[in-house]
Short mmCIF file of C-alpha atoms in Angstrom, two decimals:
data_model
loop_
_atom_site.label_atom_id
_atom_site.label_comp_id
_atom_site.label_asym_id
_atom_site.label_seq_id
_atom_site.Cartn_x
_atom_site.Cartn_y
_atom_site.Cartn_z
CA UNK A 1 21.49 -68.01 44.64
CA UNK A 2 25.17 -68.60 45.62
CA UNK A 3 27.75 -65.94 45.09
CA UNK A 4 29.38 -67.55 43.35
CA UNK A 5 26.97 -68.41 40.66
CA UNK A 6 25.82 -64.88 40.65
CA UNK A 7 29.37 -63.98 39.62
CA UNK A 8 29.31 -66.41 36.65
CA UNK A 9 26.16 -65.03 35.26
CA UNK A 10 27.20 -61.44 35.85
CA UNK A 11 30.97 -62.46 33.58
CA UNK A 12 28.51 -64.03 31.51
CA UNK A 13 26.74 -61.30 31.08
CA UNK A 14 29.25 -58.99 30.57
CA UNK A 15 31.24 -61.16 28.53
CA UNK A 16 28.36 -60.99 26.09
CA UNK A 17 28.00 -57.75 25.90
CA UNK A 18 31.73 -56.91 24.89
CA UNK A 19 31.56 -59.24 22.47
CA UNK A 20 28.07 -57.81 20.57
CA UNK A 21 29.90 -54.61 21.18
CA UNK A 22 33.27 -55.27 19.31
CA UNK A 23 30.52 -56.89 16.85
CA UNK A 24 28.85 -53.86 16.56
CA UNK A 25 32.17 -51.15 16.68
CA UNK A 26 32.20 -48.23 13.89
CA UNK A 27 34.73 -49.17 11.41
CA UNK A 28 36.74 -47.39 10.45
CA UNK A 29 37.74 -45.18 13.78
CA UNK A 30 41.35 -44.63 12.71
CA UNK A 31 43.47 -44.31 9.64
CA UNK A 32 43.40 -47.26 7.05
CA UNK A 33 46.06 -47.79 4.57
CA UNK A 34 45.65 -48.76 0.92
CA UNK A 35 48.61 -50.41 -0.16
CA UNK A 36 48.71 -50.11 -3.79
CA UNK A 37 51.23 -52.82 -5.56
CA UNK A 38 51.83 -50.37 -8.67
CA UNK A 39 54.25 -47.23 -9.00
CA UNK A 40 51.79 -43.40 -8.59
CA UNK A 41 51.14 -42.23 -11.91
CA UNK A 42 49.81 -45.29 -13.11
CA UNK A 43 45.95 -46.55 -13.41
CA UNK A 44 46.05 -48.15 -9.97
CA UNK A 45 47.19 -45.33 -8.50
CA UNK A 46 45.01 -43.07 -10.21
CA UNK A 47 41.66 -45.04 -9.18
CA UNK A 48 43.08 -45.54 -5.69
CA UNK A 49 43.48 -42.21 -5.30
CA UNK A 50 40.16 -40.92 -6.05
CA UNK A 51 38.21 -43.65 -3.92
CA UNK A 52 40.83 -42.68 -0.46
CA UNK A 53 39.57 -39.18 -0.73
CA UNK A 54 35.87 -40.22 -1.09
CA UNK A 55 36.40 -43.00 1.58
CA UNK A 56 37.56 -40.43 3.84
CA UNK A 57 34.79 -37.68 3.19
CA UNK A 58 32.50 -40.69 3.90
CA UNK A 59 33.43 -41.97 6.96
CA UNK A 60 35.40 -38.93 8.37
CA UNK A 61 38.63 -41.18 8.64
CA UNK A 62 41.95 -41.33 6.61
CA UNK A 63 42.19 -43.33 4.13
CA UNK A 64 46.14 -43.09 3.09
CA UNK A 65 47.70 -44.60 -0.33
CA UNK A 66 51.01 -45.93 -0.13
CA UNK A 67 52.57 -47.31 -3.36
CA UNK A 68 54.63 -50.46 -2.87
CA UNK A 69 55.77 -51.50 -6.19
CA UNK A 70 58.15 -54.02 -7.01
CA UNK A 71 58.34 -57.30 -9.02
CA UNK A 72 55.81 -56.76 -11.15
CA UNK A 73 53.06 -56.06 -8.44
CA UNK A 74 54.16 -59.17 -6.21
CA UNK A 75 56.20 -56.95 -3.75
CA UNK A 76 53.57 -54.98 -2.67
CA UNK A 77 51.08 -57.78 -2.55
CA UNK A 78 53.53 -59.60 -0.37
CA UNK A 79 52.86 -56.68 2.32
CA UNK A 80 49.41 -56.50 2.23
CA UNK A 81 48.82 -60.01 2.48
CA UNK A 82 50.98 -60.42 5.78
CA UNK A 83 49.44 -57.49 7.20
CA UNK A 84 47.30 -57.52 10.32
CA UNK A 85 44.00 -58.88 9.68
CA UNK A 86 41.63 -56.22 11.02
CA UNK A 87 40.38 -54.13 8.05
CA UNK A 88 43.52 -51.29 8.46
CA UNK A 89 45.66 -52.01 5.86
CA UNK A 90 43.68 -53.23 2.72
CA UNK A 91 45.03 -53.56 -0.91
CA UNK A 92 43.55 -51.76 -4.23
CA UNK A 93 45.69 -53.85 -7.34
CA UNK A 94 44.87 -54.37 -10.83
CA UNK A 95 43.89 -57.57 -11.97
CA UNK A 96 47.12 -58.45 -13.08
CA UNK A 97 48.88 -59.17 -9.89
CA UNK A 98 46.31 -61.24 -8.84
CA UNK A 99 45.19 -63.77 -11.92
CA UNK A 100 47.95 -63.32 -14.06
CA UNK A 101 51.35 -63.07 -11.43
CA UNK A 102 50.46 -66.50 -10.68
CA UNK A 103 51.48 -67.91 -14.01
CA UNK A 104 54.34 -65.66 -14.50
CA UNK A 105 56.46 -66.41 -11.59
CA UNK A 106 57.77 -69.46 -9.86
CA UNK A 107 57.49 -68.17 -6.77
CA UNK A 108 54.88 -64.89 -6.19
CA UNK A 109 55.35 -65.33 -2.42
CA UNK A 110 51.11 -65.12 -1.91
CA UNK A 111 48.46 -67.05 -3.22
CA UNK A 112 45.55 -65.24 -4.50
CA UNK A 113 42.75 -66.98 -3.57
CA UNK A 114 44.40 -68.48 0.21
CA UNK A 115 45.61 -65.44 1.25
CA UNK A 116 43.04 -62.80 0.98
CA UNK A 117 39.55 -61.82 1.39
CA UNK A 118 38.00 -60.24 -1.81
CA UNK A 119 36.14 -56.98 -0.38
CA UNK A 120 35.13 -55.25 -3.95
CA UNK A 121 35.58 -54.92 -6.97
CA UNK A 122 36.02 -51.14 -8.53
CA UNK A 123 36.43 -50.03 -11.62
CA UNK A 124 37.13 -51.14 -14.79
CA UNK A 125 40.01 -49.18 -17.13
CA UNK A 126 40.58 -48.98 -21.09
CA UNK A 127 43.16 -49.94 -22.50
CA UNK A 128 44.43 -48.65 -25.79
CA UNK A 129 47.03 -49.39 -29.08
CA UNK A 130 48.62 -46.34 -29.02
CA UNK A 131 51.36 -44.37 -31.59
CA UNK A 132 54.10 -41.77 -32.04
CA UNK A 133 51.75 -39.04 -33.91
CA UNK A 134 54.76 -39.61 -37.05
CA UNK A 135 54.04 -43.28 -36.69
CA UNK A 136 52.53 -44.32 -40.37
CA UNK A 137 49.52 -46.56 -39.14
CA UNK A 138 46.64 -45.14 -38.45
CA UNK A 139 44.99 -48.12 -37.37
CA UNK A 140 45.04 -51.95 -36.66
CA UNK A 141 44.86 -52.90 -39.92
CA UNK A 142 47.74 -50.49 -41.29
CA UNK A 143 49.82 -51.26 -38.44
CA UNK A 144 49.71 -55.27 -39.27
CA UNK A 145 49.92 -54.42 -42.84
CA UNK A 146 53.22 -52.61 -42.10
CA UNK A 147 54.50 -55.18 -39.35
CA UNK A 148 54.20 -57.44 -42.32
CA UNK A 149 56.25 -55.62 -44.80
CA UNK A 150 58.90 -54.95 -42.03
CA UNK A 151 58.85 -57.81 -39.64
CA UNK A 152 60.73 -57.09 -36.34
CA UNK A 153 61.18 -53.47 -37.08
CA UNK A 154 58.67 -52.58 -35.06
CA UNK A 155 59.12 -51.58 -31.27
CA UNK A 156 56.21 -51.97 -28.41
CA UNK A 157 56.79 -50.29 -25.12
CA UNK A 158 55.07 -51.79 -22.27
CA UNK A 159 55.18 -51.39 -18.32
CA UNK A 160 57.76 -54.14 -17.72
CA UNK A 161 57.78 -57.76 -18.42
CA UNK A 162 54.61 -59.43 -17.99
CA UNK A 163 52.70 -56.72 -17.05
CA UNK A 164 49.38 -56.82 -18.08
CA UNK A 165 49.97 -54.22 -21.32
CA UNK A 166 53.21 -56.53 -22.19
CA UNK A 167 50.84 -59.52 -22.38
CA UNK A 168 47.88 -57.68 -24.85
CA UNK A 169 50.89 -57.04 -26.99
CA UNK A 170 51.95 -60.45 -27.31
CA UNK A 171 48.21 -61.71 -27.68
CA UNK A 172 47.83 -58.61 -30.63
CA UNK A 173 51.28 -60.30 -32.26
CA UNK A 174 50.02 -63.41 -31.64
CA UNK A 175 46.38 -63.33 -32.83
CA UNK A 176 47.26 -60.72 -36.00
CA UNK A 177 50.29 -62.89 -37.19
CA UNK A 178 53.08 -60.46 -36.78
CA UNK A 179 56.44 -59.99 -34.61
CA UNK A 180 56.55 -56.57 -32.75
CA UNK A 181 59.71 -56.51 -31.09
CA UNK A 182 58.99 -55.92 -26.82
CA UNK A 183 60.90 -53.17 -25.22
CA UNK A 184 60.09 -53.31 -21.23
CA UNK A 185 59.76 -50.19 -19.13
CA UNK A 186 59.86 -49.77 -15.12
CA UNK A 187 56.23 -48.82 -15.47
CA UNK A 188 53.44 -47.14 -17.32
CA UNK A 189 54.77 -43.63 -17.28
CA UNK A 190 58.67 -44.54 -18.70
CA UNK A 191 57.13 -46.26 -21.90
CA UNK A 192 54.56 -43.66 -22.65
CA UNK A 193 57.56 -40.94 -22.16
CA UNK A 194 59.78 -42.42 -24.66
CA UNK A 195 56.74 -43.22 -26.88
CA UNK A 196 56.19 -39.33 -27.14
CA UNK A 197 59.97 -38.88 -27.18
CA UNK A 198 59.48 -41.62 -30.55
CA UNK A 199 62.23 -44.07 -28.84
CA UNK A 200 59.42 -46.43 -29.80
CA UNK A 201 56.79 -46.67 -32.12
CA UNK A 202 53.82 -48.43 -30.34
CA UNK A 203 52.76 -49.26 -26.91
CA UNK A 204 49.72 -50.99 -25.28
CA UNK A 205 48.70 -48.55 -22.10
CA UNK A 206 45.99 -47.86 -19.93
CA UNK A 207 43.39 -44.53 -20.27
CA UNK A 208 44.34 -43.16 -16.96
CA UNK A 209 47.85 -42.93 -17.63
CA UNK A 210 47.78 -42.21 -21.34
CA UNK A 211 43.91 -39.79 -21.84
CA UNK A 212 46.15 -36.55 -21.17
CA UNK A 213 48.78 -37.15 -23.95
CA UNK A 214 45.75 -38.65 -26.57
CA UNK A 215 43.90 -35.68 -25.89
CA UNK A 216 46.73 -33.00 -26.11
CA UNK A 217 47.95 -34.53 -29.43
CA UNK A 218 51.20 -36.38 -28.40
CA UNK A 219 50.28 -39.59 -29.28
CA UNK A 220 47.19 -41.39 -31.15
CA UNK A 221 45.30 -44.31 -31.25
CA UNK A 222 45.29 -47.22 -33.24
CA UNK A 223 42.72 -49.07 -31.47
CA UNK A 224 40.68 -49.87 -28.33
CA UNK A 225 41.92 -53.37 -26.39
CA UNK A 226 38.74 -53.38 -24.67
CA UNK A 227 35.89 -56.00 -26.21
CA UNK A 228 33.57 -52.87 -26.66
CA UNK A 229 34.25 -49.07 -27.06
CA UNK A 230 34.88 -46.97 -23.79
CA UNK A 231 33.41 -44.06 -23.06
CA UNK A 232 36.04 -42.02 -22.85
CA UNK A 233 37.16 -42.32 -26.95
CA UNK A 234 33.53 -43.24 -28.32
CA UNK A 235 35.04 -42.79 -32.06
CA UNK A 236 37.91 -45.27 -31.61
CA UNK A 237 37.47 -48.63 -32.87
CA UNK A 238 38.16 -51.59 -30.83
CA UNK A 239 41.06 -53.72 -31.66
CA UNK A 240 38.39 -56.51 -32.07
CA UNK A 241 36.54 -54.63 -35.00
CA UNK A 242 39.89 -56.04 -36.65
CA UNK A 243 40.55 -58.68 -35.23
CA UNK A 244 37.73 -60.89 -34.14
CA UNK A 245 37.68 -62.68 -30.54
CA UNK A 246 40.40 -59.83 -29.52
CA UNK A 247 39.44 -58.44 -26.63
CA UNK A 248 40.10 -57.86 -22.53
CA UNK A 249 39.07 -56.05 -19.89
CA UNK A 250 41.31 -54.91 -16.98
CA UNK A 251 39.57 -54.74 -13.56
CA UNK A 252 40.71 -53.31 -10.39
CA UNK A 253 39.14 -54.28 -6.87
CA UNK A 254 40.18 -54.03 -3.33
CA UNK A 255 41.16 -57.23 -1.18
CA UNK A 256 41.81 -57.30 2.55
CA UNK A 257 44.20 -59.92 4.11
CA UNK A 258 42.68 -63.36 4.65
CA UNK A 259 41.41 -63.34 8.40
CA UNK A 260 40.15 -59.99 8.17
CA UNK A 261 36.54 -60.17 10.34
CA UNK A 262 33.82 -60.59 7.47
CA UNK A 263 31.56 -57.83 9.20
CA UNK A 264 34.40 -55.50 8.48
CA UNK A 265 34.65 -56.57 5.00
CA UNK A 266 31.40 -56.14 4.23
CA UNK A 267 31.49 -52.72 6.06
CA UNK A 268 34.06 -51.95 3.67
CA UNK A 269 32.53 -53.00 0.77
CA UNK A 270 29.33 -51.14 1.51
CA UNK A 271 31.20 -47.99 1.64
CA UNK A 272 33.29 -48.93 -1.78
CA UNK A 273 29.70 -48.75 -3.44
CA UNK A 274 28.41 -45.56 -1.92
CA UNK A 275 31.67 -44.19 -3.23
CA UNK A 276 30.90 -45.56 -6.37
CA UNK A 277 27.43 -44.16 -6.59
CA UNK A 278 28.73 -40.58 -6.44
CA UNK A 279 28.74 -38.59 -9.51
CA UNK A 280 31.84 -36.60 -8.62
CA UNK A 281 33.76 -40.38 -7.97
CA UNK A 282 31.72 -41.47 -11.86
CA UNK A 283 33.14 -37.95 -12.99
CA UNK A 284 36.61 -38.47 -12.33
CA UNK A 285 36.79 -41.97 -12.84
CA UNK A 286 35.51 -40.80 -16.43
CA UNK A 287 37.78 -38.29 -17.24
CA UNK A 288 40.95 -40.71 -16.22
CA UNK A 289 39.01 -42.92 -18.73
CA UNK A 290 37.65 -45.80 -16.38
CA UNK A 291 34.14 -46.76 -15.23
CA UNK A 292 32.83 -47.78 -11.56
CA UNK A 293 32.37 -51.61 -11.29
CA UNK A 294 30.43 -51.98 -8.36
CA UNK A 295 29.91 -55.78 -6.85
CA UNK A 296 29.97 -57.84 -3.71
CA UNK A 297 33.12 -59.86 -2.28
CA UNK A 298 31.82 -63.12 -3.26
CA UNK A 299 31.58 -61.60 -6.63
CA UNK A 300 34.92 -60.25 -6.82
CA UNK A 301 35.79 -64.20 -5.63
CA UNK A 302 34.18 -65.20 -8.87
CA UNK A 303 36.31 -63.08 -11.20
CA UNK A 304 39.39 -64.27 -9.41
CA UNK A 305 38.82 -67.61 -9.60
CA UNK A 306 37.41 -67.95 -13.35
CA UNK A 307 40.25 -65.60 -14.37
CA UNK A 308 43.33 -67.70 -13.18
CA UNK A 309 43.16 -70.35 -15.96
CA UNK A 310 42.11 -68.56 -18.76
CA UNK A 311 45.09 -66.11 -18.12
CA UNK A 312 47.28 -68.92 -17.74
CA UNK A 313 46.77 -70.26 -20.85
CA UNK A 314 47.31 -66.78 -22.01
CA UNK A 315 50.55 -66.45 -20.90
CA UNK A 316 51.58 -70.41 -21.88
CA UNK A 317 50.62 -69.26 -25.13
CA UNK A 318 52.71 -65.93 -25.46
CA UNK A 319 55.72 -67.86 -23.70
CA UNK A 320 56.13 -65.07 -21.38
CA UNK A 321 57.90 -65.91 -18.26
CA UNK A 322 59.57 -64.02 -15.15
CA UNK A 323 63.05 -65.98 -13.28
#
């Protein structure tokens, strides 16, 4: 055999061998960063926060949150979808960015489905009709009863325009016939602070960023946004009991940027649902008053792409709009 050829099969060789072995590399073996599109405090953040430190007691690497909010979500989804393709800076967002940004805004500056790689979905959140304790409702049906006798003296908080909570409001006016007047916050935690404050009267907002004040007393619940009761407020009616066909449920997964390798993805995914599996992770996902929603990335694919229209039409129909 010629030297020479003996040198090719030896790069060959070895060429082969670092390539089965960056196939075959740990991941994580550094830090990874979950950008989350959503202000801290809210029920992004909250979920994010409690897979990172699972994450990292899993695999023994960081897993660091870093809240990038901004234009309704799109700011921060901006960033993760230009970021470096290798599994190291991921995204946890609500569904809201993703399926209903798209409609919203001329321009998001990402496309949902072209610029990402679904890795999981993780948890599902409920969402609640919620009241100044001095607020004279006590439920859906006294609250439209009272929108009727006093037509657009009624104000809703909600997390800014077109958020998902400002959107549920407009499909409650919409489907129950009445005209609740919108007041937009910068995020979650503003309009549930003036709600307890009584600058306004009503407010659509998630459990994880709302559970505290229902359960110390500062502000009730009219009714449950989610098709079916959650387990977190197992006596509160659904808005649906009311109002039939009312119904939606927020989900939350994590998405990667579109090139990321799929063996890390489905690394990543695997450890999403052994996070999900533990009881402390079901415990405190519980108590912030959302529920593990395990599932693979073609699954979260699904979601995103039989979401987009029916949210669209959702929004056509409210007449919501962003520019």
């Amino acid at each position: 055999m010629s030297i020479t050829r003996r040198a090719a099969i030896v790069l060959a060789a070895s060429t082969a061998f670092w390539g089965l072995a960056q196939a075959q590399e740990k991941y994580p073996n550094r830090p990874v960063t979950i950008i989350v599109p959503q202000a801290a405090g809210g029920a992004n953040d909250t979920i994010a926060r409690v897979l990172a430190a699972k994450l990292a007691e899993q695999t023994g690497q960081s897993f660091v949150v870093d809240n990038r909010p901004g234009a309704g979500g799109n700011l921060g989804t901006v960033v993760a979808a230009k970021a470096r393709p290798d599994g190291y800076t991921v995204m946890l967002t609500a569904d809201s960015s993703m399926v209903i940004n798209p409609s919203l805004y001329k321009n998001t500056g990402f496309d949902p489905q072209k610029d990402f790689e679904p890795v999981s979905t993780v948890a599902t959140a409920g969402y609640v009709l919620v009241a100044h304790p001095s607020f004279p409702a006590r439920n859906v049906t006294e609250l439209i009863a009272l929108a009727k006798q006093q037509p657009g003296k009624i104000n809703i908080g909600s997390a800014g325009n077109g958020t998902l909570n400002h959107l549920i409001g407009e499909m409650l006016g919409k489907q129950a016939g009445i005209d609740l007047v919108h007041v937009p916050y910068k995020g979650a935690a503003a309009a549930v602070t003036d709600l307890i404050a009584g600058q306004v009267q009503v407010s659509v907002q998630s459990l994880p960023s709302s559970i505290a004040h229902i359960r110390a007393g500062k502000i009730k619940v009219l009714g449950v946004v989610n098709p079916k009761r959650v387990p977190a407020l197992p006596d509160a009616p659904t808005i649906g009991e009311t109002i039939r066909g009312f119904g939606a449920t927020p989900w939350y997964g994590v998405f990667a940027p579109a090139g990321t390798p799929k063996s890390v993805v489905q690394q990543l995914n695997a450890e999403i649902n052994k996070a999900l599996d533990a009881k402390d992770v079901q415990e405190k996902l519980a108590g912030a008053g959302t529920e593990p929603y395990k599932g693979t990335p073609e699954q979260l694919a699904t979601v995103v792409r039989e979401d987009l229209p029916r949210w669209a039409r959702i929004v056509k129909e409210s007449g919501a709009t962003i520019d």
